[in-house]
Amino acid sequence: MNPPADHITDTFSDEEIVKRVVNGEKHLYEKLMRKFNERLYRISMSIINDDKEAEDIMQTAYLNAYRQLSNFKHQSSFSTWLIRILINESLLHKKRKAQLEKTLTEHIRIDHQAETPLDNLMNKELKAILEKAVLTLPEKYRLVFVMREIQGMTTNETMEALEIGESNVKIRLNRAKEMLRTELNSYWQPGELLEFNLTRCDVIVNYVMHKINAG
């Protein structure tokens, strides 16, 4: 019987775990998912802005990555490779959704319901405002902001994931901050934005591992 992924020593690198998964230790894929779930959720949310759709995209990205593990060439880090798969899947989903919405709007008049005003602003409401502000940034600035400031990725990791130069990363990050500064001032707390809780983590891990074990 395979031991639980939690019992695998943390001294193993992602790439070492990938090799073991490719060699038949499927259960170790759970360790990789739990490690990267929050990062992938935040990045997908920065593109999709819908938590349920982001979770579906993550599941698809994890399954696609698993099926392509034998093709992972170790030319970049596993996390960068995985993020690229997620970004591609998120952009593809967004494109399909836009095409569908365009078709529907030709026949259906969409009424936009006004948001309820916020009274007696407390911490929870403030957090919601901060998340909304981040998600309204233009996509190219939002992606860099989420990766660098919320997720804490390095400039090099962001460069590799988005396949852009160092100067572009810095310019987009500074531009994103400028766009947020007036509204947010100094109130945002990066580590608490777009939280990915244990329940979300378990749902995605259980779904993907079920598909892998059934395959």
mmCIF file of C-alpha atoms in Angstrom:
data_model
loop_
_atom_site.group_PDB
_atom_site.id
_atom_site.type_symbol
_atom_site.label_atom_id
_atom_site.label_comp_id
_atom_site.label_asym_id
_atom_site.label_seq_id
_atom_site.Cartn_x
_atom_site.Cartn_y
_atom_site.Cartn_z
ATOM 1 C CA MET A 1 0.000 0.000 0.000
ATOM 2 C CA ASN A 2 1.319 3.455 -0.903
ATOM 3 C CA PRO A 3 2.004 5.747 2.061
ATOM 4 C CA PRO A 4 0.073 9.032 2.274
ATOM 5 C CA ALA A 5 1.668 11.896 0.354
ATOM 6 C CA ASP A 6 1.981 13.841 3.624
ATOM 7 C CA HIS A 7 4.490 11.280 4.868
ATOM 8 C CA ILE A 8 6.898 11.913 2.014
ATOM 9 C CA THR A 9 9.897 13.846 3.238
ATOM 10 C CA ASP A 10 9.940 17.539 2.420
ATOM 11 C CA THR A 11 13.563 17.247 1.344
ATOM 12 C CA PHE A 12 12.472 15.963 -2.077
ATOM 13 C CA SER A 13 12.466 18.612 -4.791
ATOM 14 C CA ASP A 14 9.472 19.041 -7.085
ATOM 15 C CA GLU A 15 11.474 17.550 -9.919
ATOM 16 C CA GLU A 16 12.374 14.473 -7.851
ATOM 17 C CA ILE A 17 8.717 13.955 -6.996
ATOM 18 C CA VAL A 18 7.800 14.298 -10.683
ATOM 19 C CA LYS A 19 10.266 11.525 -11.563
ATOM 20 C CA ARG A 20 8.748 9.266 -8.918
ATOM 21 C CA VAL A 21 5.228 9.959 -10.162
ATOM 22 C CA VAL A 22 6.290 9.170 -13.735
ATOM 23 C CA ASN A 23 7.825 5.923 -12.448
ATOM 24 C CA GLY A 24 4.505 4.811 -11.008
ATOM 25 C CA GLU A 25 4.069 6.475 -7.604
ATOM 26 C CA LYS A 26 0.859 8.237 -8.601
ATOM 27 C CA HIS A 27 -0.083 9.091 -5.026
ATOM 28 C CA LEU A 28 2.793 11.582 -4.806
ATOM 29 C CA TYR A 29 1.050 13.842 -7.303
ATOM 30 C CA GLU A 30 -1.201 14.886 -4.435
ATOM 31 C CA LYS A 31 1.796 16.469 -2.688
ATOM 32 C CA LEU A 32 2.496 18.649 -5.714
ATOM 33 C CA MET A 33 -1.150 19.721 -6.002
ATOM 34 C CA ARG A 34 -1.423 20.706 -2.355
ATOM 35 C CA LYS A 35 1.802 22.691 -2.647
ATOM 36 C CA PHE A 36 0.701 24.700 -5.698
ATOM 37 C CA ASN A 37 -3.084 24.895 -5.236
ATOM 38 C CA GLU A 38 -3.149 28.386 -3.757
ATOM 39 C CA ARG A 39 -0.686 29.807 -6.288
ATOM 40 C CA LEU A 40 -2.620 28.372 -9.241
ATOM 41 C CA TYR A 41 -5.943 29.508 -7.802
ATOM 42 C CA ARG A 42 -4.762 33.078 -7.425
ATOM 43 C CA ILE A 43 -3.286 33.195 -10.925
ATOM 44 C CA SER A 44 -6.371 31.660 -12.534
ATOM 45 C CA MET A 45 -8.632 34.028 -10.584
ATOM 46 C CA SER A 46 -6.607 36.969 -11.887
ATOM 47 C CA ILE A 47 -7.601 35.892 -15.400
ATOM 48 C CA ILE A 48 -11.091 34.417 -14.918
ATOM 49 C CA ASN A 49 -12.492 36.297 -11.898
ATOM 50 C CA ASP A 50 -14.858 33.433 -11.043
ATOM 51 C CA ASP A 51 -13.930 31.056 -8.225
ATOM 52 C CA LYS A 52 -15.907 28.039 -9.451
ATOM 53 C CA GLU A 53 -14.588 28.378 -12.989
ATOM 54 C CA ALA A 54 -11.068 28.833 -11.611
ATOM 55 C CA GLU A 55 -11.400 25.558 -9.695
ATOM 56 C CA ASP A 56 -12.582 23.744 -12.832
ATOM 57 C CA ILE A 57 -9.650 25.173 -14.775
ATOM 58 C CA MET A 58 -7.220 24.071 -12.070
ATOM 59 C CA GLN A 59 -8.552 20.518 -12.244
ATOM 60 C CA THR A 60 -8.169 20.475 -16.008
ATOM 61 C CA ALA A 61 -4.672 21.963 -15.787
ATOM 62 C CA TYR A 62 -3.571 19.400 -13.189
ATOM 63 C CA LEU A 63 -4.882 16.526 -15.304
ATOM 64 C CA ASN A 64 -3.238 17.909 -18.440
ATOM 65 C CA ALA A 65 0.029 18.337 -16.555
ATOM 66 C CA TYR A 66 -0.172 14.793 -15.180
ATOM 67 C CA ARG A 67 -0.706 13.360 -18.663
ATOM 68 C CA GLN A 68 2.294 15.322 -19.919
ATOM 69 C CA LEU A 69 4.644 14.621 -17.007
ATOM 70 C CA SER A 70 6.759 12.248 -19.089
ATOM 71 C CA ASN A 71 7.362 15.146 -21.507
ATOM 72 C CA PHE A 72 8.578 17.508 -18.776
ATOM 73 C CA LYS A 73 12.145 18.302 -19.875
ATOM 74 C CA HIS A 74 13.364 20.017 -16.674
ATOM 75 C CA GLN A 75 14.478 23.028 -18.762
ATOM 76 C CA SER A 76 12.518 25.221 -16.360
ATOM 77 C CA SER A 77 11.227 24.572 -12.867
ATOM 78 C CA PHE A 78 8.182 22.349 -12.477
ATOM 79 C CA SER A 79 6.229 25.243 -10.976
ATOM 80 C CA THR A 80 6.905 27.440 -14.018
ATOM 81 C CA TRP A 81 5.907 24.614 -16.363
ATOM 82 C CA LEU A 82 2.717 24.007 -14.394
ATOM 83 C CA ILE A 83 1.821 27.708 -14.290
ATOM 84 C CA ARG A 84 2.176 27.953 -18.066
ATOM 85 C CA ILE A 85 -0.263 25.076 -18.485
ATOM 86 C CA LEU A 86 -2.694 26.797 -16.104
ATOM 87 C CA ILE A 87 -2.392 30.162 -17.857
ATOM 88 C CA ASN A 88 -2.973 28.575 -21.258
ATOM 89 C CA GLU A 89 -6.030 26.744 -19.960
ATOM 90 C CA SER A 90 -7.361 29.906 -18.275
ATOM 91 C CA LEU A 91 -6.936 32.010 -21.418
ATOM 92 C CA LEU A 92 -8.538 29.306 -23.553
ATOM 93 C CA HIS A 93 -11.494 29.132 -21.156
ATOM 94 C CA LYS A 94 -11.814 32.909 -21.171
ATOM 95 C CA LYS A 95 -11.819 32.962 -24.974
ATOM 96 C CA ARG A 96 -14.482 30.265 -25.194
ATOM 97 C CA LYS A 97 -16.607 32.041 -22.586
ATOM 98 C CA ALA A 98 -16.319 35.349 -24.448
ATOM 99 C CA GLN A 99 -17.406 33.698 -27.688
ATOM 100 C CA LEU A 100 -20.383 32.095 -25.952
ATOM 101 C CA GLU A 101 -21.408 35.350 -24.294
ATOM 102 C CA LYS A 102 -21.149 37.157 -27.611
ATOM 103 C CA THR A 103 -23.493 34.636 -29.181
ATOM 104 C CA LEU A 104 -25.961 34.872 -26.309
ATOM 105 C CA THR A 105 -26.028 38.653 -26.236
ATOM 106 C CA GLU A 106 -27.170 38.671 -29.842
ATOM 107 C CA HIS A 107 -30.460 37.203 -28.635
ATOM 108 C CA ILE A 108 -30.716 38.032 -24.942
ATOM 109 C CA ARG A 109 -30.685 41.411 -23.241
ATOM 110 C CA ILE A 110 -28.503 41.187 -20.178
ATOM 111 C CA ASP A 111 -29.577 43.320 -17.225
ATOM 112 C CA HIS A 112 -26.823 44.310 -14.818
ATOM 113 C CA GLN A 113 -27.944 44.369 -11.225
ATOM 114 C CA ALA A 114 -26.478 47.199 -9.199
ATOM 115 C CA GLU A 115 -24.353 46.208 -6.240
ATOM 116 C CA THR A 116 -25.649 46.791 -2.738
ATOM 117 C CA PRO A 117 -23.893 49.751 -1.016
ATOM 118 C CA LEU A 118 -21.528 48.755 1.761
ATOM 119 C CA ASP A 119 -22.570 49.980 5.204
ATOM 120 C CA ASN A 120 -20.542 49.823 8.416
ATOM 121 C CA LEU A 121 -17.385 48.689 6.628
ATOM 122 C CA MET A 122 -15.526 45.980 8.574
ATOM 123 C CA ASN A 123 -12.509 43.811 7.847
ATOM 124 C CA LYS A 124 -14.425 41.319 5.710
ATOM 125 C CA GLU A 125 -15.934 44.036 3.566
ATOM 126 C CA LEU A 126 -12.586 45.772 3.225
ATOM 127 C CA LYS A 127 -11.015 42.549 2.005
ATOM 128 C CA ALA A 128 -13.779 42.187 -0.583
ATOM 129 C CA ILE A 129 -13.098 45.726 -1.812
ATOM 130 C CA LEU A 130 -9.387 45.008 -2.113
ATOM 131 C CA GLU A 131 -9.985 41.815 -4.060
ATOM 132 C CA LYS A 132 -12.393 43.601 -6.359
ATOM 133 C CA ALA A 133 -9.895 46.381 -6.964
ATOM 134 C CA VAL A 134 -7.172 43.901 -7.909
ATOM 135 C CA LEU A 135 -9.504 41.949 -10.188
ATOM 136 C CA THR A 136 -10.542 45.077 -12.077
ATOM 137 C CA LEU A 137 -6.974 45.786 -13.175
ATOM 138 C CA PRO A 138 -6.299 45.149 -16.885
ATOM 139 C CA GLU A 139 -5.272 41.532 -17.305
ATOM 140 C CA LYS A 140 -1.592 42.040 -18.167
ATOM 141 C CA TYR A 141 -1.067 44.224 -15.095
ATOM 142 C CA ARG A 142 -3.254 42.057 -12.850
ATOM 143 C CA LEU A 143 -1.299 38.892 -13.665
ATOM 144 C CA VAL A 144 2.037 40.451 -12.775
ATOM 145 C CA PHE A 145 0.622 42.057 -9.610
ATOM 146 C CA VAL A 146 -0.878 38.781 -8.370
ATOM 147 C CA MET A 147 2.287 36.808 -9.108
ATOM 148 C CA ARG A 148 4.713 39.300 -7.572
ATOM 149 C CA GLU A 149 2.806 40.973 -4.742
ATOM 150 C CA ILE A 150 0.117 38.492 -3.686
ATOM 151 C CA GLN A 151 1.793 35.183 -4.432
ATOM 152 C CA GLY A 152 5.344 36.380 -3.747
ATOM 153 C CA MET A 153 6.910 34.982 -6.908
ATOM 154 C CA THR A 154 10.324 36.340 -7.889
ATOM 155 C CA THR A 155 10.892 38.520 -10.920
ATOM 156 C CA ASN A 156 12.594 35.622 -12.690
ATOM 157 C CA GLU A 157 9.726 33.236 -11.940
ATOM 158 C CA THR A 158 7.254 35.777 -13.272
ATOM 159 C CA MET A 159 9.372 36.364 -16.374
ATOM 160 C CA GLU A 160 9.509 32.638 -17.101
ATOM 161 C CA ALA A 161 5.817 32.031 -16.440
ATOM 162 C CA LEU A 162 4.624 34.899 -18.646
ATOM 163 C CA GLU A 163 7.534 34.714 -21.115
ATOM 164 C CA ILE A 164 8.248 38.449 -20.905
ATOM 165 C CA GLY A 165 11.385 40.424 -20.110
ATOM 166 C CA GLU A 166 12.506 41.773 -16.753
ATOM 167 C CA SER A 167 11.745 45.367 -17.723
ATOM 168 C CA ASN A 168 8.187 44.425 -18.705
ATOM 169 C CA VAL A 169 7.629 42.726 -15.346
ATOM 170 C CA LYS A 170 8.796 45.814 -13.473
ATOM 171 C CA ILE A 171 6.865 48.250 -15.678
ATOM 172 C CA ARG A 172 3.628 46.270 -15.384
ATOM 173 C CA LEU A 173 4.028 45.890 -11.623
ATOM 174 C CA ASN A 174 4.655 49.607 -11.134
ATOM 175 C CA ARG A 175 1.732 50.474 -13.387
ATOM 176 C CA ALA A 176 -0.557 48.124 -11.432
ATOM 177 C CA LYS A 177 0.491 49.750 -8.167
ATOM 178 C CA GLU A 178 -0.134 53.203 -9.570
ATOM 179 C CA MET A 179 -3.639 52.171 -10.661
ATOM 180 C CA LEU A 180 -4.392 50.765 -7.212
ATOM 181 C CA ARG A 181 -2.723 53.399 -5.055
ATOM 182 C CA THR A 182 -5.454 56.033 -5.007
ATOM 183 C CA GLU A 183 -8.177 53.616 -3.944
ATOM 184 C CA LEU A 184 -6.232 51.207 -1.778
ATOM 185 C CA ASN A 185 -3.560 53.403 -0.173
ATOM 186 C CA SER A 186 -1.791 51.224 2.381
ATOM 187 C CA TYR A 187 -4.673 48.985 3.470
ATOM 188 C CA TRP A 188 -4.214 45.871 1.326
ATOM 189 C CA GLN A 189 -2.618 42.792 2.843
ATOM 190 C CA PRO A 190 -1.230 40.644 -0.022
ATOM 191 C CA GLY A 191 -1.136 37.299 1.778
ATOM 192 C CA GLU A 192 -4.846 37.407 2.594
ATOM 193 C CA LEU A 193 -6.169 38.237 -0.874
ATOM 194 C CA LEU A 194 -7.758 35.477 -2.972
ATOM 195 C CA GLU A 195 -7.399 32.937 -0.187
ATOM 196 C CA PHE A 196 -7.492 29.279 -1.116
ATOM 197 C CA ASN A 197 -8.911 27.404 1.859
ATOM 198 C CA LEU A 198 -8.587 23.735 2.821
ATOM 199 C CA THR A 199 -12.045 22.853 1.507
ATOM 200 C CA ARG A 200 -11.189 24.109 -1.982
ATOM 201 C CA CYS A 201 -7.869 22.292 -1.759
ATOM 202 C CA ASP A 202 -9.496 18.971 -0.841
ATOM 203 C CA VAL A 203 -12.131 19.231 -3.589
ATOM 204 C CA ILE A 204 -9.544 19.738 -6.322
ATOM 205 C CA VAL A 205 -7.068 17.169 -4.977
ATOM 206 C CA ASN A 206 -9.744 14.486 -4.537
ATOM 207 C CA TYR A 207 -11.178 15.080 -8.015
ATOM 208 C CA VAL A 208 -7.815 14.933 -9.787
ATOM 209 C CA MET A 209 -6.549 11.921 -7.823
ATOM 210 C CA HIS A 210 -9.816 10.076 -8.577
ATOM 211 C CA LYS A 211 -9.332 10.713 -12.281
ATOM 212 C CA ILE A 212 -5.681 9.645 -12.142
ATOM 213 C CA ASN A 213 -6.392 6.422 -10.235
ATOM 214 C CA ALA A 214 -9.322 5.590 -12.504
ATOM 215 C CA GLY A 215 -7.214 6.053 -15.620
#
